[in-house]
Coordinates of N, CA, C and O in Angstrom, one line a residue:
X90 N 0.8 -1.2 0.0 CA 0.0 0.0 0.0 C 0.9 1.3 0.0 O 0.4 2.3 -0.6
X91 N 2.0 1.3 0.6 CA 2.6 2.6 0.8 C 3.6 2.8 -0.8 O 4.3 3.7 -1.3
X92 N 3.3 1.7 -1.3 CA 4.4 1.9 -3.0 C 3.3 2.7 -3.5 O 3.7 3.6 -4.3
X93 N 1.6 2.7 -3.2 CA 1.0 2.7 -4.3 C 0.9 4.3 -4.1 O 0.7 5.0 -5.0
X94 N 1.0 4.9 -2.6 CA 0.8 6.2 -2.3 C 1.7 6.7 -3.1 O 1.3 7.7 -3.7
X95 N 3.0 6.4 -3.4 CA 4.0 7.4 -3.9 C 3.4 7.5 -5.5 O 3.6 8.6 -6.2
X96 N 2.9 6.5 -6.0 CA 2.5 6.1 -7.4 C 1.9 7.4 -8.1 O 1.2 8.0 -7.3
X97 N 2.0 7.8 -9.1 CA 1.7 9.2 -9.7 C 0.6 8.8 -9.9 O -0.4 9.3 -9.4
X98 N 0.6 7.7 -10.8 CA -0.6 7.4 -11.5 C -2.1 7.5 -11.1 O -3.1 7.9 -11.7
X99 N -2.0 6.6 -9.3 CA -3.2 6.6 -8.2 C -3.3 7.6 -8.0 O -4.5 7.9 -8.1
X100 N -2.5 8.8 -7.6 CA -2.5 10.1 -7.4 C -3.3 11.1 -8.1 O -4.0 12.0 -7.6
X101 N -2.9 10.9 -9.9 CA -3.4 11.5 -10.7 C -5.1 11.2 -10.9 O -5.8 12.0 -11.5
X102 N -5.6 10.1 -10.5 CA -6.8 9.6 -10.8 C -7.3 10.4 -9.8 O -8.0 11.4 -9.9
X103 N -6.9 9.8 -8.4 CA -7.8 10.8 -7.1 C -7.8 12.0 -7.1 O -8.6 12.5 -6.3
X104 N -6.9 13.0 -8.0 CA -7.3 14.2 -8.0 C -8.1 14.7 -8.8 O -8.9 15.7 -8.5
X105 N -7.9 13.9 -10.4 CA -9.0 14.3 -11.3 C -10.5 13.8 -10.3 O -11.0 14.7 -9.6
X106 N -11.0 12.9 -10.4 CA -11.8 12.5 -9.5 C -12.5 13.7 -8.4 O -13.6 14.3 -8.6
X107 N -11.8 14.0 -7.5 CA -11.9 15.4 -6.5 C -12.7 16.4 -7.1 O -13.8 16.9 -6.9
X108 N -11.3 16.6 -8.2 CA -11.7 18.3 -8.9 C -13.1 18.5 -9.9 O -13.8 19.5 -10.0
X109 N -13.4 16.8 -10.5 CA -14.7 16.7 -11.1 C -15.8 16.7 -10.5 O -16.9 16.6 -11.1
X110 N -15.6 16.6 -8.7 CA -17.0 16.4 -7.2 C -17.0 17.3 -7.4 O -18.0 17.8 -7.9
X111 N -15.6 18.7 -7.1 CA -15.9 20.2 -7.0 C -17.7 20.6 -7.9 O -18.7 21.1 -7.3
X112 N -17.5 20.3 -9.1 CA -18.4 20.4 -10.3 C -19.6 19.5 -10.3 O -20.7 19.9 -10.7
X113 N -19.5 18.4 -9.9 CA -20.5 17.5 -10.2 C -21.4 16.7 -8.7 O -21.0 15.6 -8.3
X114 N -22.4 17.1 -8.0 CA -23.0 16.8 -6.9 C -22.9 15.5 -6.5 O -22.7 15.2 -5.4
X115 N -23.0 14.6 -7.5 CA -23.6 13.4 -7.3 C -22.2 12.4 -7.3 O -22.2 11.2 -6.9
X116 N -21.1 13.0 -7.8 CA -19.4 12.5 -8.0 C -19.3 12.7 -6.4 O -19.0 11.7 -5.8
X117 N -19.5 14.1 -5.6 CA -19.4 14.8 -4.6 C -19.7 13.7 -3.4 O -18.9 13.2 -2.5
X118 N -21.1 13.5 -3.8 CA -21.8 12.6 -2.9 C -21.0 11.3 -2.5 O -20.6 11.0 -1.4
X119 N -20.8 10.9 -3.4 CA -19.7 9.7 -3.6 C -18.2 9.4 -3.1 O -17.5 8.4 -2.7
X120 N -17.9 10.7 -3.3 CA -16.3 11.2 -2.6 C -16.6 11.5 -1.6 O -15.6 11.1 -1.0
X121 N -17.3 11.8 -0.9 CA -17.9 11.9 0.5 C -17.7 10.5 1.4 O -17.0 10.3 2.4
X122 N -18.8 9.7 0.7 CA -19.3 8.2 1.1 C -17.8 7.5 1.2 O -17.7 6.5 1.9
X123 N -17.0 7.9 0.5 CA -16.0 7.2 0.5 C -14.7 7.4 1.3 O -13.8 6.6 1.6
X124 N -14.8 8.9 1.6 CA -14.0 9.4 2.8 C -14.3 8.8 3.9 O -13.5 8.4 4.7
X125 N -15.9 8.9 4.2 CA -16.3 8.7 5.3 C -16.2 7.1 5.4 O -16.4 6.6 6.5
X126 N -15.9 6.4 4.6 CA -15.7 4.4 4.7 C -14.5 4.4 5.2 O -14.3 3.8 6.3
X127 N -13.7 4.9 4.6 CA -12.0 5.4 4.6 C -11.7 5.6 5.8 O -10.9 4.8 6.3
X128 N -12.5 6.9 6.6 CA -12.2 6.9 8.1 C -12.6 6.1 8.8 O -12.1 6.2 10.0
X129 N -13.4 5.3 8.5 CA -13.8 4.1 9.8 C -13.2 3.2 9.3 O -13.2 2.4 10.2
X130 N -12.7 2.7 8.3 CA -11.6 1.5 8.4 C -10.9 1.7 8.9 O -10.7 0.9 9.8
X131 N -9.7 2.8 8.7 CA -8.4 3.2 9.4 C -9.3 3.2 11.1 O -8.9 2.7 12.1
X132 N -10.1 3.8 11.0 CA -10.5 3.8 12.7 C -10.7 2.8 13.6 O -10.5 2.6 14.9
X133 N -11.2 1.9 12.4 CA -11.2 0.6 13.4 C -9.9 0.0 13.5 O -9.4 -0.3 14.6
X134 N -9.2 -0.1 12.5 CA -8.2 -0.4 12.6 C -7.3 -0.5 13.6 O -6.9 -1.6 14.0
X135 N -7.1 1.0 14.0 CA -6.7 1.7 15.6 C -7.6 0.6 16.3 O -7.3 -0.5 16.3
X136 N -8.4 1.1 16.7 CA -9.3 0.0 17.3 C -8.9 -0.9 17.5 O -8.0 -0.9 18.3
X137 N -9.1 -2.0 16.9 CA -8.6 -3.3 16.9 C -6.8 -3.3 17.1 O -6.2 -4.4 17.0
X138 N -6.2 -2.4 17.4 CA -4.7 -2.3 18.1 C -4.7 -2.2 19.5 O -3.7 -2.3 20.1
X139 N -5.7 -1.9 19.9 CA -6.2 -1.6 21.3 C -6.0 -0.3 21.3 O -5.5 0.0 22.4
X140 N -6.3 1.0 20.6 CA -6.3 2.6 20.9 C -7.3 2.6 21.6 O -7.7 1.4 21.7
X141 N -7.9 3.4 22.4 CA -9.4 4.0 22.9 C -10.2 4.4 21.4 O -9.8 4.1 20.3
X142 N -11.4 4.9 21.7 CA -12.0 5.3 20.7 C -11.4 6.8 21.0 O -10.6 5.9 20.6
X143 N -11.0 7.9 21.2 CA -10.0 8.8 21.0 C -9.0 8.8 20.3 O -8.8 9.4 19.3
X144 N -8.3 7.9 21.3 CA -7.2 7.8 20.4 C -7.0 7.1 19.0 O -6.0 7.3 18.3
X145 N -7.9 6.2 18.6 CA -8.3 5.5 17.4 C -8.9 7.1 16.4 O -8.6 7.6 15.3
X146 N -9.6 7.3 17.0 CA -10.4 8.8 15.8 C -9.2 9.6 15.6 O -8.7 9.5 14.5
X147 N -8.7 10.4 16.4 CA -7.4 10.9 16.5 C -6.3 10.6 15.4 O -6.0 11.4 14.6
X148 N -5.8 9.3 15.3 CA -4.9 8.8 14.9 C -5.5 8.7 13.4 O -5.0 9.3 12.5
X149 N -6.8 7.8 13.4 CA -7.1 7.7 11.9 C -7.1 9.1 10.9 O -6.7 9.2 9.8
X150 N -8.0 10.4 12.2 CA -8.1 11.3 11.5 C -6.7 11.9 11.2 O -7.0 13.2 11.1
X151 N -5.5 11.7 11.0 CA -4.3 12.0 11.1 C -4.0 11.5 9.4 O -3.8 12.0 8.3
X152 N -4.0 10.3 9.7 CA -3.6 9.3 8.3 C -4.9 10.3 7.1 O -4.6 11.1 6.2
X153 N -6.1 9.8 7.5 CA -6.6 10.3 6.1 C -6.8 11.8 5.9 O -7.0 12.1 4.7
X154 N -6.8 12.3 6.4 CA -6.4 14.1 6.4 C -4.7 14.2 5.9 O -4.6 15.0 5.0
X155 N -3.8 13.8 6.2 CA -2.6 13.3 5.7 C -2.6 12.6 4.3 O -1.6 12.6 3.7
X156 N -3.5 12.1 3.9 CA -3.9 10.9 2.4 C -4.6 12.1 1.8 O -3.9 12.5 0.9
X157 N -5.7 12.8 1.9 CA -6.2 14.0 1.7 C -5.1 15.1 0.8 O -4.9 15.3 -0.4
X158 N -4.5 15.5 1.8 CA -3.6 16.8 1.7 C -2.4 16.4 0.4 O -1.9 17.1 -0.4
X159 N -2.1 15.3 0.6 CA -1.1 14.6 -0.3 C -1.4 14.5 -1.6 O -0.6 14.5 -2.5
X160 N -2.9 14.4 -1.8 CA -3.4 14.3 -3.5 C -3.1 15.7 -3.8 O -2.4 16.1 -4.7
X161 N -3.6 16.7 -2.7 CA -3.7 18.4 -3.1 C -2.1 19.2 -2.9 O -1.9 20.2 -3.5
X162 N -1.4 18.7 -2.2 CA 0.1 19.1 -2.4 C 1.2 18.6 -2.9 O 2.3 19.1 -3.0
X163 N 0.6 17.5 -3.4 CA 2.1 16.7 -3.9 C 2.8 17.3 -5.2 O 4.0 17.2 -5.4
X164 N 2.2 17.8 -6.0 CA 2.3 19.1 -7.2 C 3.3 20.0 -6.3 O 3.9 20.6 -7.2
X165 N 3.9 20.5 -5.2 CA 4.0 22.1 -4.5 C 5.5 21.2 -3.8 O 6.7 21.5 -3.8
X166 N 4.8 20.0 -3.1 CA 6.0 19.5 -2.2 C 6.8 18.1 -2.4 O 6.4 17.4 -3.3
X167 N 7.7 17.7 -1.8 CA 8.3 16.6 -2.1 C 7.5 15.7 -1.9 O 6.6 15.9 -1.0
X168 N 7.5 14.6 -2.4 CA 6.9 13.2 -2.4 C 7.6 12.7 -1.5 O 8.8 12.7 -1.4
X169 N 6.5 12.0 -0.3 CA 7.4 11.0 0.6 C 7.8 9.8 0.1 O 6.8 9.1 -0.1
X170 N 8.8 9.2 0.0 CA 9.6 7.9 0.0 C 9.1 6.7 0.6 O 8.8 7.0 1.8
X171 N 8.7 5.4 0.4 CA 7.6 4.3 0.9 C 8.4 4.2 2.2 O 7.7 3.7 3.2
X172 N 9.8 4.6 2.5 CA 10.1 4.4 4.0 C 9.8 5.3 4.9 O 10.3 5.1 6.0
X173 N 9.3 6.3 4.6 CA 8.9 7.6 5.0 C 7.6 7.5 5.6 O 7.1 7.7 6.7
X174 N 7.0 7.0 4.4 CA 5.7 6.4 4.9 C 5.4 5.6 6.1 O 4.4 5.7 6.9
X175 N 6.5 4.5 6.0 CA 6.0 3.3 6.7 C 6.7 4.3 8.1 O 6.0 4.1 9.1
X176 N 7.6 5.3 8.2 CA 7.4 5.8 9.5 C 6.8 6.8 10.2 O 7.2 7.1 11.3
X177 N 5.6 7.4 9.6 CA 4.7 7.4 9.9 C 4.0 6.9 10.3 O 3.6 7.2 11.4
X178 N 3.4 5.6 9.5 CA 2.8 4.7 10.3 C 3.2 4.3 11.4 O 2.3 4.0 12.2
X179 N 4.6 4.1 11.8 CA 5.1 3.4 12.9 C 5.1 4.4 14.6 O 4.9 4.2 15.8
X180 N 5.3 5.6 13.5 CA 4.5 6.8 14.2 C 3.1 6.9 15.2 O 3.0 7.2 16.4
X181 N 2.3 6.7 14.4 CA 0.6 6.8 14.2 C 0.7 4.8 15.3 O -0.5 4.9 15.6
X182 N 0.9 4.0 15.6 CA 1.1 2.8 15.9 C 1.7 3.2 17.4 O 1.1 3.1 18.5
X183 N 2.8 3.7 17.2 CA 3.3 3.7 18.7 C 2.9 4.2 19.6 O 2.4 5.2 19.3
X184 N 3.0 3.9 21.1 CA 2.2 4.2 22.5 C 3.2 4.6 23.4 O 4.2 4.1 23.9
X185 N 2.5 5.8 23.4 CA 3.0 6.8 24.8 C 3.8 5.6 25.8 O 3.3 4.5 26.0
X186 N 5.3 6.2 26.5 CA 5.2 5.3 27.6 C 4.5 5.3 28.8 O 4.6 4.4 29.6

């Protein structure tokens, strides 16, 4: 998963996609429905690591707000590296002592 984040190609589709909800309601609707699936898998996810439900919403909303911003900046800023990625995640994974 983290090869495919750096992938232009996946990138290039999710943004055309985006920019065509800007315009189209029912595209909108859809990009919506699918954000919102998006955040409760990653949430459970957390979840199921043993987060709280805090710290599970917290963390997921980190990743997909972070997956978000990456379609809309990656044009402006450096591309992260799949090891970059994975430390984030390891980031987003690890518990306070």
């Amino acid at each position: 998963m983290s090869a495919l984040l750096v992938e232009s190609r996946a990138w290039e589709g999710e943004a055309a996609v985006r920019e065509w909800a800007r315009a189209d309601e029912t595209v909108a609707e859809a990009v919506a429905e699918l954000d919102r699936r998006i955040l409760r898998v990653v949430h459970d996810a957390f979840a199921e690591l043993g987060f709280s439900e805090r710290e599970a919403r917290i963390r997921a909303g980190v990743l997909v707000y972070a997956g978000i911003g990456f379609v809309y900046g990656r044009s402006a800023l450096p591309v992260p590296t799949v090891e970059e990625i994975h430390d984030v995640l390891a980031l987003l994974v690890r518990r306070d002592p």
